[in-house]
Amino acid sequence: MAGFRALPSVDQVLLSDMGRTLIDRHGRTAVTGALRLRLDAARAAIRDGADGGVEAARLPHLLAADLAVAAQTRLRPMLNLTGTVLHTNLGRAILADAAIAAASAAMAAPLALEFDLDTGGRGQRDDHLRGLLRELTGAEDATIVNNNAAAVLIALNTFGQGRQAIVSRGELIEIGGAFRMPDIMARAGARLVEVGTTNRTHPRDYQDAITPDTGLILKVHTSNYRIEGFTAEVPAPQLARIAQDAGVVLLNDLGAGSLVDLAAYGLKREPTVAEAVAEGADLVTFSGDKLLGGPQAGFVVGRRDLIARINGNPMKRALRLDKIRISALEATLRLYRDPDRLAERLPVLRYLSRPQADIAVQATRLAPQVAALLPDFAVTATDCASQIGSGSLPTDTIPSAGLRLTGAGGDAPDRLAARLRGLPCPVVGHIRDGALILDLRTLDRDDDLLDALRA
Ligand SMILES: *Cc1c(COP(=O)(O)O)cnc(C)c1O
């Protein structure tokens, strides 16, 4: 039985044909590192009684496999068939082609980000979006930051630092992770004044709480949960009058903040940004990568004098956007100027407005083809329910269709889910009633799924 001597040296491997091929592909440093680890493991195995010749023969395959795994990024494109269109953990909105092209162009070349092409003087990066945002929301002015959490933070800090910020107890929400309204307020330096109760808040609750120390009233769109039954909230127009009479700022945090009426696309209504502005909020905050369908960003739109104060806050510099996202946002917002073709061009809206009948046809067509690729599992077309995601209308589902995959054994759905996650193009669905469901609402082409499964 062969021992340690059967193993090649590091140099022998690096100088071999296979070694040179691997170095071409992965670089010398990576190959040397992976090879050392493999040789250590082979020596340990031989010490434990393994045959040196067998270990030496296995070495090239194992090394190539190690390097292939290490070279594969975990940020590779995947298929989101979870049924949640705006999946925060999967990166939210898929961008429109125009936005992708604009972002790519911005990455590859200098552009007039803060440069006035007419005068050759200094420009402002937000200027590229201000006009569009004014036009699409009816607001006087706009400022743009890293995400909506940042939009809320900078607005609270600008108008509430060292002062009181009044919020209804029914709106002290947690968005998820570390974004809880009371915590954000504390970090913004605002003293939280809670008014009303969990289920009911009245105009006088706000009026009684206002003091000379009040900086702002915050209204939060409770997009991610719903209180039903014996409830009361103060409508935004009435709250705007209360704030105006008291001379304090009313900030309405919309969260998803659609720029179009979703009812026109067969969905349940969400308040639009233009409505929130028209209702009299001094400032409205919303996300770039939720219903708007763009890259991660946060907007504050509203009164010009207040936006100027936000722009004067040193935090703005820390929260500003880069040229790539500003370019993608500009291209995304431009699409809204042509509402007739918006659903065609903006993936988020295209997915959300896809009729169930259309998806069901796709499911019926795909079921036998997918079954042929997964012989251990039974595959049938099924009805299912999608949702918007990112905290929008969580209790409202959208009728959809997909594939239902089942197999032998209680752990079959988990096993199958793990297998699909391990594909070169990972596929994720959701498990329900002992089956893995692949919701096809967000599947653009049949081949996207078939090619992923073939790999
Ligand atoms: C999602 C959400 C936020 C946070 O927005 P991000 O873009 O995720 O930073 C804040 N407020 C509300 C009401 C939200 O729904």
Short mmCIF file of C-alpha atoms and ligand atoms in Angstrom, two decimals:
data_model
loop_
_atom_site.label_atom_id
_atom_site.label_comp_id
_atom_site.label_asym_id
_atom_site.label_seq_id
_atom_site.Cartn_x
_atom_site.Cartn_y
_atom_site.Cartn_z
CA MET A 1 0.00 0.00 0.00
CA ALA A 2 1.39 3.39 -1.04
CA GLY A 3 2.06 6.02 1.61
CA PHE A 4 2.88 9.77 1.71
CA ARG A 5 5.38 9.43 -1.10
CA ALA A 6 2.63 8.72 -3.60
CA LEU A 7 1.43 12.33 -3.16
CA PRO A 8 2.82 14.95 -5.57
CA SER A 9 4.64 18.07 -4.35
CA VAL A 10 3.03 21.51 -4.65
CA ASP A 11 5.42 22.41 -7.50
CA GLN A 12 4.72 19.20 -9.38
CA VAL A 13 1.02 19.98 -9.42
CA LEU A 14 1.47 23.66 -10.30
CA LEU A 15 3.73 22.77 -13.24
CA SER A 16 1.51 19.99 -14.56
CA ASP A 17 -0.90 20.60 -17.46
CA MET A 18 -3.82 20.50 -15.08
CA GLY A 19 -2.07 22.90 -12.70
CA ARG A 20 -1.47 25.37 -15.52
CA THR A 21 -5.10 25.15 -16.66
CA LEU A 22 -6.33 25.81 -13.13
CA ILE A 23 -3.92 28.76 -12.72
CA ASP A 24 -5.23 30.24 -15.97
CA ARG A 25 -8.73 30.03 -14.66
CA HIS A 26 -8.37 30.86 -10.96
CA GLY A 27 -4.96 32.49 -10.49
CA ARG A 28 -1.80 31.13 -8.86
CA THR A 29 -2.58 32.29 -5.32
CA ALA A 30 -5.96 30.57 -5.19
CA VAL A 31 -4.65 27.34 -6.73
CA THR A 32 -1.67 27.15 -4.38
CA GLY A 33 -3.84 27.79 -1.32
CA ALA A 34 -6.46 25.22 -2.28
CA LEU A 35 -3.77 22.69 -3.19
CA ARG A 36 -2.04 23.02 0.20
CA LEU A 37 -5.33 22.37 1.96
CA ARG A 38 -6.01 19.31 -0.20
CA LEU A 39 -2.51 17.93 0.37
CA ASP A 40 -2.89 18.39 4.15
CA ALA A 41 -6.21 16.53 4.02
CA ALA A 42 -4.66 13.71 1.95
CA ARG A 43 -1.77 13.32 4.44
CA ALA A 44 -4.24 13.18 7.32
CA ALA A 45 -6.23 10.51 5.49
CA ILE A 46 -3.08 8.46 4.84
CA ARG A 47 -2.15 8.72 8.54
CA ASP A 48 -5.59 7.28 9.28
CA GLY A 49 -4.88 4.32 6.99
CA ALA A 50 -5.95 5.52 3.55
CA ASP A 51 -3.95 4.42 0.50
CA GLY A 52 -1.53 7.07 -0.85
CA GLY A 53 -2.09 6.05 -4.47
CA VAL A 54 -5.84 6.43 -4.14
CA GLU A 55 -5.42 9.83 -2.45
CA ALA A 56 -3.04 11.00 -5.19
CA ALA A 57 -5.47 9.91 -7.90
CA ARG A 58 -8.37 11.78 -6.26
CA LEU A 59 -6.41 14.96 -5.75
CA PRO A 60 -6.88 16.67 -9.17
CA HIS A 61 -10.68 16.26 -9.20
CA LEU A 62 -11.06 17.42 -5.63
CA LEU A 63 -8.81 20.41 -6.23
CA ALA A 64 -10.69 21.44 -9.36
CA ALA A 65 -14.01 21.06 -7.53
CA ASP A 66 -12.78 23.13 -4.54
CA LEU A 67 -11.65 25.90 -6.85
CA ALA A 68 -14.91 25.86 -8.82
CA VAL A 69 -16.94 26.17 -5.62
CA ALA A 70 -14.73 28.96 -4.29
CA ALA A 71 -14.97 30.84 -7.58
CA GLN A 72 -18.76 30.78 -7.59
CA THR A 73 -20.22 33.94 -6.18
CA ARG A 74 -23.16 33.72 -3.86
CA LEU A 75 -24.48 36.89 -5.42
CA ARG A 76 -25.25 35.12 -8.68
CA PRO A 77 -28.60 35.61 -10.42
CA MET A 78 -31.35 33.35 -9.19
CA LEU A 79 -35.05 32.76 -9.80
CA ASN A 80 -37.42 34.19 -7.25
CA LEU A 81 -40.47 31.92 -7.48
CA THR A 82 -41.51 32.55 -3.89
CA GLY A 83 -44.63 34.44 -4.92
CA THR A 84 -43.36 37.55 -3.11
CA VAL A 85 -42.70 40.01 -5.92
CA LEU A 86 -40.72 42.55 -3.86
CA HIS A 87 -38.66 40.15 -1.75
CA THR A 88 -36.40 42.21 0.51
CA ASN A 89 -34.03 39.28 1.14
CA LEU A 90 -33.71 38.74 -2.61
CA GLY A 91 -32.98 42.38 -3.39
CA ARG A 92 -36.48 43.77 -4.02
CA ALA A 93 -37.28 45.34 -7.41
CA ILE A 94 -35.96 43.99 -10.69
CA LEU A 95 -35.04 47.08 -12.68
CA ALA A 96 -36.43 48.12 -16.04
CA ASP A 97 -34.19 47.63 -19.08
CA ALA A 98 -33.83 51.40 -19.41
CA ALA A 99 -32.62 51.64 -15.80
CA ILE A 100 -30.13 48.81 -16.26
CA ALA A 101 -28.75 50.48 -19.39
CA ALA A 102 -28.46 53.83 -17.61
CA ALA A 103 -26.70 52.27 -14.61
CA SER A 104 -24.26 50.39 -16.85
CA ALA A 105 -23.45 53.52 -18.81
CA ALA A 106 -22.88 55.42 -15.56
CA MET A 107 -20.49 52.75 -14.33
CA ALA A 108 -18.41 52.83 -17.48
CA ALA A 109 -17.91 56.55 -18.06
CA PRO A 110 -17.78 59.95 -16.37
CA LEU A 111 -21.06 61.85 -16.38
CA ALA A 112 -22.26 65.30 -15.42
CA LEU A 113 -23.28 64.26 -11.93
CA GLU A 114 -22.52 67.57 -10.23
CA PHE A 115 -21.59 69.52 -13.30
CA ASP A 116 -23.73 71.96 -15.26
CA LEU A 117 -23.33 71.18 -18.95
CA ASP A 118 -24.73 74.62 -19.93
CA THR A 119 -22.42 76.79 -17.86
CA GLY A 120 -19.55 74.43 -17.07
CA GLY A 121 -20.08 75.33 -13.42
CA ARG A 122 -21.01 73.22 -10.46
CA GLY A 123 -24.34 71.34 -10.44
CA GLN A 124 -26.20 69.32 -7.84
CA ARG A 125 -26.63 65.58 -8.10
CA ASP A 126 -30.25 65.69 -6.96
CA ASP A 127 -31.12 68.08 -9.78
CA HIS A 128 -31.31 65.16 -12.20
CA LEU A 129 -34.30 63.80 -10.28
CA ARG A 130 -35.91 66.88 -8.77
CA GLY A 131 -37.88 67.90 -11.83
CA LEU A 132 -39.20 64.40 -12.42
CA LEU A 133 -40.19 63.98 -8.78
CA ARG A 134 -41.94 67.35 -8.76
CA GLU A 135 -43.82 66.43 -11.90
CA LEU A 136 -44.82 62.95 -10.70
CA THR A 137 -45.78 63.84 -7.12
CA GLY A 138 -47.01 67.43 -7.35
CA ALA A 139 -44.58 68.39 -4.59
CA GLU A 140 -42.61 71.65 -4.64
CA ASP A 141 -39.25 69.99 -4.20
CA ALA A 142 -37.49 66.73 -3.46
CA THR A 143 -34.31 65.35 -1.93
CA ILE A 144 -32.89 61.87 -2.44
CA VAL A 145 -31.02 59.64 0.02
CA ASN A 146 -29.81 56.07 0.43
CA ASN A 147 -33.14 54.45 1.33
CA ASN A 148 -36.45 55.31 2.93
CA ALA A 149 -35.11 54.55 6.39
CA ALA A 150 -32.52 57.26 5.73
CA ALA A 151 -35.23 59.61 4.41
CA VAL A 152 -37.15 59.23 7.67
CA LEU A 153 -33.97 59.57 9.74
CA ILE A 154 -32.80 62.79 8.11
CA ALA A 155 -36.25 64.36 8.18
CA LEU A 156 -36.68 63.50 11.88
CA ASN A 157 -33.21 64.79 12.67
CA THR A 158 -33.69 68.02 10.75
CA PHE A 159 -36.99 68.96 12.39
CA GLY A 160 -37.02 66.95 15.59
CA GLN A 161 -33.52 67.06 17.05
CA GLY A 162 -33.79 68.09 20.68
CA ARG A 163 -37.50 68.59 20.19
CA GLN A 164 -40.63 66.54 20.46
CA ALA A 165 -41.99 64.33 17.70
CA ILE A 166 -45.60 63.29 18.07
CA VAL A 167 -46.75 59.87 16.81
CA SER A 168 -49.90 57.83 17.26
CA ARG A 169 -49.42 54.66 19.32
CA GLY A 170 -51.07 52.80 16.47
CA GLU A 171 -48.24 53.78 14.12
CA LEU A 172 -45.12 52.97 16.16
CA ILE A 173 -44.19 50.24 13.77
CA GLU A 174 -41.26 47.94 13.23
CA ILE A 175 -40.44 47.58 9.54
CA GLY A 176 -38.23 44.58 10.16
CA GLY A 177 -34.70 44.02 11.30
CA ALA A 178 -33.42 47.00 13.19
CA PHE A 179 -35.87 49.58 11.87
CA ARG A 180 -38.25 50.43 14.68
CA MET A 181 -39.82 53.86 14.69
CA PRO A 182 -39.03 54.59 18.38
CA ASP A 183 -35.37 53.61 17.88
CA ILE A 184 -34.99 55.69 14.72
CA MET A 185 -36.50 58.65 16.55
CA ALA A 186 -34.08 58.28 19.43
CA ARG A 187 -31.12 58.11 17.05
CA ALA A 188 -32.43 61.14 15.21
CA GLY A 189 -32.33 62.99 18.52
CA ALA A 190 -36.10 63.49 18.68
CA ARG A 191 -38.09 62.93 21.86
CA LEU A 192 -40.95 60.61 21.12
CA VAL A 193 -44.37 61.68 22.33
CA GLU A 194 -46.88 58.88 21.92
CA VAL A 195 -50.51 59.82 21.61
CA GLY A 196 -53.76 57.87 21.44
CA THR A 197 -53.97 54.13 21.93
CA THR A 198 -53.03 51.15 19.82
CA ASN A 199 -56.40 51.06 18.08
CA ARG A 200 -57.75 54.61 18.32
CA THR A 201 -56.21 58.05 18.01
CA HIS A 202 -58.32 61.22 17.81
CA PRO A 203 -57.61 64.81 16.69
CA ARG A 204 -57.62 66.09 20.27
CA ASP A 205 -54.90 63.55 21.18
CA TYR A 206 -52.57 65.38 18.81
CA GLN A 207 -53.83 68.84 19.74
CA ASP A 208 -53.37 68.21 23.47
CA ALA A 209 -49.81 66.95 22.94
CA ILE A 210 -48.55 69.96 20.98
CA THR A 211 -46.31 72.29 23.00
CA PRO A 212 -43.85 75.04 22.02
CA ASP A 213 -41.28 72.25 22.09
CA THR A 214 -42.95 70.21 19.34
CA GLY A 215 -40.84 69.89 16.20
CA LEU A 216 -43.02 67.69 14.09
CA ILE A 217 -45.93 65.32 13.83
CA LEU A 218 -45.09 62.01 12.20
CA LYS A 219 -47.68 59.97 10.39
CA VAL A 220 -46.61 56.46 9.41
CA HIS A 221 -48.35 54.39 6.79
CA THR A 222 -48.82 51.10 8.60
CA SER A 223 -48.26 49.13 5.46
CA ASN A 224 -47.06 45.92 7.07
CA TYR A 225 -49.87 45.21 9.49
CA ARG A 226 -53.51 46.06 9.95
CA ILE A 227 -55.61 46.84 12.97
CA GLU A 228 -59.24 45.93 12.39
CA GLY A 229 -62.41 46.39 14.39
CA PHE A 230 -62.90 49.30 16.79
CA THR A 231 -60.38 51.67 15.28
CA ALA A 232 -59.94 55.36 14.59
CA GLU A 233 -57.15 57.35 13.05
CA VAL A 234 -57.00 60.99 12.15
CA PRO A 235 -57.27 61.41 8.37
CA ALA A 236 -54.21 63.04 6.84
CA PRO A 237 -55.99 66.25 5.67
CA GLN A 238 -57.27 66.85 9.20
CA LEU A 239 -53.86 66.13 10.68
CA ALA A 240 -52.35 68.57 8.18
CA ARG A 241 -54.68 71.31 9.45
CA ILE A 242 -53.74 70.53 13.07
CA ALA A 243 -50.04 70.74 12.22
CA GLN A 244 -50.49 73.92 10.22
CA ASP A 245 -52.48 75.66 12.98
CA ALA A 246 -49.73 74.78 15.44
CA GLY A 247 -46.94 75.74 13.06
CA VAL A 248 -45.25 72.32 13.20
CA VAL A 249 -44.12 70.08 10.36
CA LEU A 250 -46.27 67.12 9.31
CA LEU A 251 -44.14 64.27 7.97
CA ASN A 252 -46.02 61.41 6.31
CA ASP A 253 -43.89 58.26 5.94
CA LEU A 254 -45.57 56.27 3.18
CA GLY A 255 -43.08 53.42 2.90
CA ALA A 256 -43.92 51.76 -0.42
CA GLY A 257 -45.36 54.95 -1.86
CA SER A 258 -46.66 54.15 -5.33
CA LEU A 259 -46.52 56.85 -8.00
CA VAL A 260 -49.55 55.37 -9.80
CA ASP A 261 -52.96 54.18 -8.69
CA LEU A 262 -52.56 50.42 -8.38
CA ALA A 263 -56.30 49.97 -8.84
CA ALA A 264 -55.77 50.78 -12.52
CA TYR A 265 -53.72 47.58 -12.71
CA GLY A 266 -56.27 45.37 -10.98
CA LEU A 267 -54.62 45.62 -7.55
CA LYS A 268 -55.86 46.99 -4.27
CA ARG A 269 -55.29 50.69 -3.81
CA GLU A 270 -52.31 51.96 -1.88
CA PRO A 271 -52.14 55.69 -1.22
CA THR A 272 -50.10 57.38 -3.94
CA VAL A 273 -47.39 59.89 -3.19
CA ALA A 274 -49.29 62.59 -5.09
CA GLU A 275 -52.35 61.99 -2.88
CA ALA A 276 -50.27 62.24 0.29
CA VAL A 277 -48.83 65.53 -0.99
CA ALA A 278 -52.27 66.83 -1.97
CA GLU A 279 -53.64 65.91 1.46
CA GLY A 280 -51.39 68.56 2.90
CA ALA A 281 -48.42 66.73 4.40
CA ASP A 282 -45.45 69.11 4.53
CA LEU A 283 -43.09 66.23 3.75
CA VAL A 284 -43.68 62.75 2.37
CA THR A 285 -41.09 59.95 2.48
CA PHE A 286 -41.06 56.79 0.34
CA SER A 287 -38.82 54.06 -1.07
CA GLY A 288 -37.18 53.75 -4.47
CA ASP A 289 -37.12 49.95 -4.60
CA LYS A 290 -40.59 49.03 -3.42
CA LEU A 291 -43.63 49.76 -5.59
CA LEU A 292 -41.74 52.42 -7.48
CA GLY A 293 -39.67 49.63 -9.03
CA GLY A 294 -36.24 51.23 -9.04
CA PRO A 295 -32.95 50.75 -7.21
CA GLN A 296 -32.62 51.17 -3.45
CA ALA A 297 -33.23 54.82 -2.59
CA GLY A 298 -35.31 57.02 -0.34
CA PHE A 299 -37.15 60.22 -1.25
CA VAL A 300 -38.37 63.16 0.76
CA VAL A 301 -40.75 65.34 -1.23
CA GLY A 302 -42.62 68.40 -0.05
CA ARG A 303 -42.30 72.07 0.82
CA ARG A 304 -39.33 73.82 -0.79
CA ASP A 305 -38.19 75.61 2.38
CA LEU A 306 -38.21 72.36 4.35
CA ILE A 307 -36.37 70.41 1.65
CA ALA A 308 -33.72 73.16 1.65
CA ARG A 309 -33.26 72.64 5.39
CA ILE A 310 -32.84 68.89 4.91
CA ASN A 311 -30.26 69.54 2.21
CA GLY A 312 -28.42 71.77 4.68
CA ASN A 313 -28.19 68.94 7.22
CA PRO A 314 -24.64 67.50 7.25
CA MET A 315 -26.23 64.01 7.37
CA LYS A 316 -27.24 64.54 3.73
CA ARG A 317 -23.63 64.09 2.67
CA ALA A 318 -23.44 60.77 4.48
CA LEU A 319 -26.70 59.51 3.01
CA ARG A 320 -26.40 60.67 -0.59
CA LEU A 321 -26.63 58.43 -3.65
CA ASP A 322 -23.90 57.54 -6.10
CA LYS A 323 -24.02 58.17 -9.86
CA ILE A 324 -25.06 54.59 -10.66
CA ARG A 325 -28.25 54.70 -8.69
CA ILE A 326 -29.08 58.27 -9.64
CA SER A 327 -28.84 57.24 -13.30
CA ALA A 328 -31.02 54.17 -12.75
CA LEU A 329 -33.57 56.23 -10.82
CA GLU A 330 -33.75 58.88 -13.51
CA ALA A 331 -34.42 56.23 -16.16
CA THR A 332 -37.02 54.55 -13.94
CA LEU A 333 -38.85 57.80 -13.17
CA ARG A 334 -38.91 58.74 -16.86
CA LEU A 335 -40.94 55.60 -17.56
CA TYR A 336 -43.74 57.04 -15.42
CA ARG A 337 -44.20 59.82 -17.96
CA ASP A 338 -45.77 57.26 -20.28
CA PRO A 339 -48.34 55.46 -18.11
CA ASP A 340 -49.75 53.52 -21.09
CA ARG A 341 -46.57 51.51 -21.44
CA LEU A 342 -45.52 51.50 -17.80
CA ALA A 343 -46.73 47.97 -16.97
CA GLU A 344 -44.90 46.65 -20.02
CA ARG A 345 -41.63 48.34 -19.15
CA LEU A 346 -41.49 48.30 -15.35
CA PRO A 347 -40.96 44.71 -14.16
CA VAL A 348 -42.55 45.26 -10.73
CA LEU A 349 -45.77 46.46 -12.28
CA ARG A 350 -45.63 43.87 -15.04
CA TYR A 351 -45.39 41.06 -12.48
CA LEU A 352 -48.00 42.49 -10.15
CA SER A 353 -50.53 43.03 -12.92
CA ARG A 354 -50.09 39.64 -14.63
CA PRO A 355 -53.51 37.97 -14.84
CA GLN A 356 -53.86 34.63 -13.09
CA ALA A 357 -55.23 33.00 -16.26
CA ASP A 358 -52.01 33.83 -18.07
CA ILE A 359 -49.88 32.34 -15.29
CA ALA A 360 -52.11 29.24 -15.12
CA VAL A 361 -51.52 28.58 -18.83
CA GLN A 362 -47.79 28.80 -18.22
CA ALA A 363 -48.05 26.41 -15.25
CA THR A 364 -49.97 23.82 -17.28
CA ARG A 365 -47.47 24.08 -20.10
CA LEU A 366 -44.44 23.78 -17.81
CA ALA A 367 -45.64 21.01 -15.46
CA PRO A 368 -44.79 18.02 -17.72
CA GLN A 369 -41.49 19.57 -18.82
CA VAL A 370 -40.39 20.18 -15.23
CA ALA A 371 -41.58 16.68 -14.25
CA ALA A 372 -39.30 15.21 -16.92
CA LEU A 373 -36.32 17.05 -15.41
CA LEU A 374 -37.10 16.01 -11.82
CA PRO A 375 -37.90 12.30 -12.09
CA ASP A 376 -37.95 11.75 -8.29
CA PHE A 377 -40.78 14.19 -7.80
CA ALA A 378 -44.40 14.59 -8.84
CA VAL A 379 -45.13 17.92 -10.52
CA THR A 380 -48.60 19.37 -11.03
CA ALA A 381 -49.97 22.79 -11.94
CA THR A 382 -51.66 24.49 -9.02
CA ASP A 383 -53.37 27.70 -7.97
CA CYS A 384 -51.46 29.73 -5.41
CA ALA A 385 -51.34 33.23 -3.95
CA SER A 386 -48.68 35.87 -4.58
CA GLN A 387 -48.08 38.95 -2.53
CA ILE A 388 -46.46 42.30 -3.16
CA GLY A 389 -43.89 41.99 -0.38
CA SER A 390 -41.70 44.60 1.33
CA GLY A 391 -44.51 45.26 3.75
CA SER A 392 -47.05 46.37 1.17
CA LEU A 393 -50.61 45.14 1.64
CA PRO A 394 -49.49 42.05 3.59
CA THR A 395 -52.99 40.77 4.19
CA ASP A 396 -53.95 41.05 0.54
CA THR A 397 -52.84 38.24 -1.71
CA ILE A 398 -52.99 38.19 -5.48
CA PRO A 399 -54.41 35.04 -7.13
CA SER A 400 -51.63 33.29 -8.98
CA ALA A 401 -50.59 29.91 -10.35
CA GLY A 402 -47.52 27.76 -10.20
CA LEU A 403 -46.07 24.29 -9.90
CA ARG A 404 -46.61 21.98 -6.95
CA LEU A 405 -43.72 19.58 -6.36
CA THR A 406 -44.05 16.59 -4.03
CA GLY A 407 -41.92 13.55 -3.31
CA ALA A 408 -41.71 10.49 -1.09
CA GLY A 409 -40.96 11.06 2.60
CA GLY A 410 -41.90 13.83 4.99
CA ASP A 411 -38.70 15.73 4.29
CA ALA A 412 -39.19 15.70 0.50
CA PRO A 413 -40.09 19.41 0.19
CA ASP A 414 -37.06 20.47 2.23
CA ARG A 415 -34.79 18.12 0.29
CA LEU A 416 -36.08 19.42 -3.01
CA ALA A 417 -35.84 23.04 -1.85
CA ALA A 418 -32.21 22.48 -0.84
CA ARG A 419 -31.46 20.87 -4.21
CA LEU A 420 -32.95 23.78 -6.14
CA ARG A 421 -31.07 26.30 -3.97
CA GLY A 422 -27.83 24.53 -4.85
CA LEU A 423 -28.24 24.95 -8.63
CA PRO A 424 -25.83 27.22 -10.53
CA CYS A 425 -28.88 29.48 -10.98
CA PRO A 426 -30.61 28.87 -7.63
CA VAL A 427 -34.41 28.51 -7.69
CA VAL A 428 -36.43 29.37 -4.60
CA GLY A 429 -40.09 28.73 -3.97
CA HIS A 430 -42.05 28.32 -0.77
CA ILE A 431 -43.17 25.24 1.14
CA ARG A 432 -46.87 24.80 1.83
CA ASP A 433 -48.88 21.75 2.90
CA GLY A 434 -46.00 19.31 2.42
CA ALA A 435 -45.18 20.53 -1.09
CA LEU A 436 -42.72 22.92 -2.68
CA ILE A 437 -44.64 25.59 -4.59
CA LEU A 438 -42.98 27.49 -7.42
CA ASP A 439 -45.14 30.57 -8.07
CA LEU A 440 -44.70 31.47 -11.75
CA ARG A 441 -45.90 35.09 -11.53
CA THR A 442 -42.31 36.34 -11.71
CA LEU A 443 -41.05 33.85 -14.30
CA ASP A 444 -40.47 35.82 -17.51
CA ARG A 445 -39.62 32.93 -19.83
CA ASP A 446 -40.26 29.18 -19.53
CA ASP A 447 -36.64 28.55 -20.48
CA ASP A 448 -35.39 30.52 -17.48
CA LEU A 449 -36.72 27.74 -15.26
CA LEU A 450 -36.02 24.83 -17.61
CA ASP A 451 -32.42 25.91 -18.20
CA ALA A 452 -31.88 26.35 -14.44
CA LEU A 453 -33.17 22.82 -13.76
CA ARG A 454 -31.16 21.28 -16.61
CA ALA A 455 -27.88 22.56 -15.16
C1 LIG B 1 -40.26 49.90 4.06
C2 LIG B 1 -40.59 51.05 4.94
C3 LIG B 1 -39.57 51.87 5.46
C4 LIG B 1 -38.12 51.61 5.17
O1 LIG B 1 -37.86 51.79 3.82
P1 LIG B 1 -36.50 51.22 3.17
O2 LIG B 1 -36.56 51.68 1.75
O3 LIG B 1 -36.55 49.74 3.33
O4 LIG B 1 -35.38 51.83 3.91
C5 LIG B 1 -39.94 52.91 6.28
N1 LIG B 1 -41.24 53.17 6.56
C6 LIG B 1 -42.25 52.40 6.07
C7 LIG B 1 -43.67 52.73 6.43
C8 LIG B 1 -41.96 51.31 5.25
O5 LIG B 1 -42.94 50.56 4.76
#
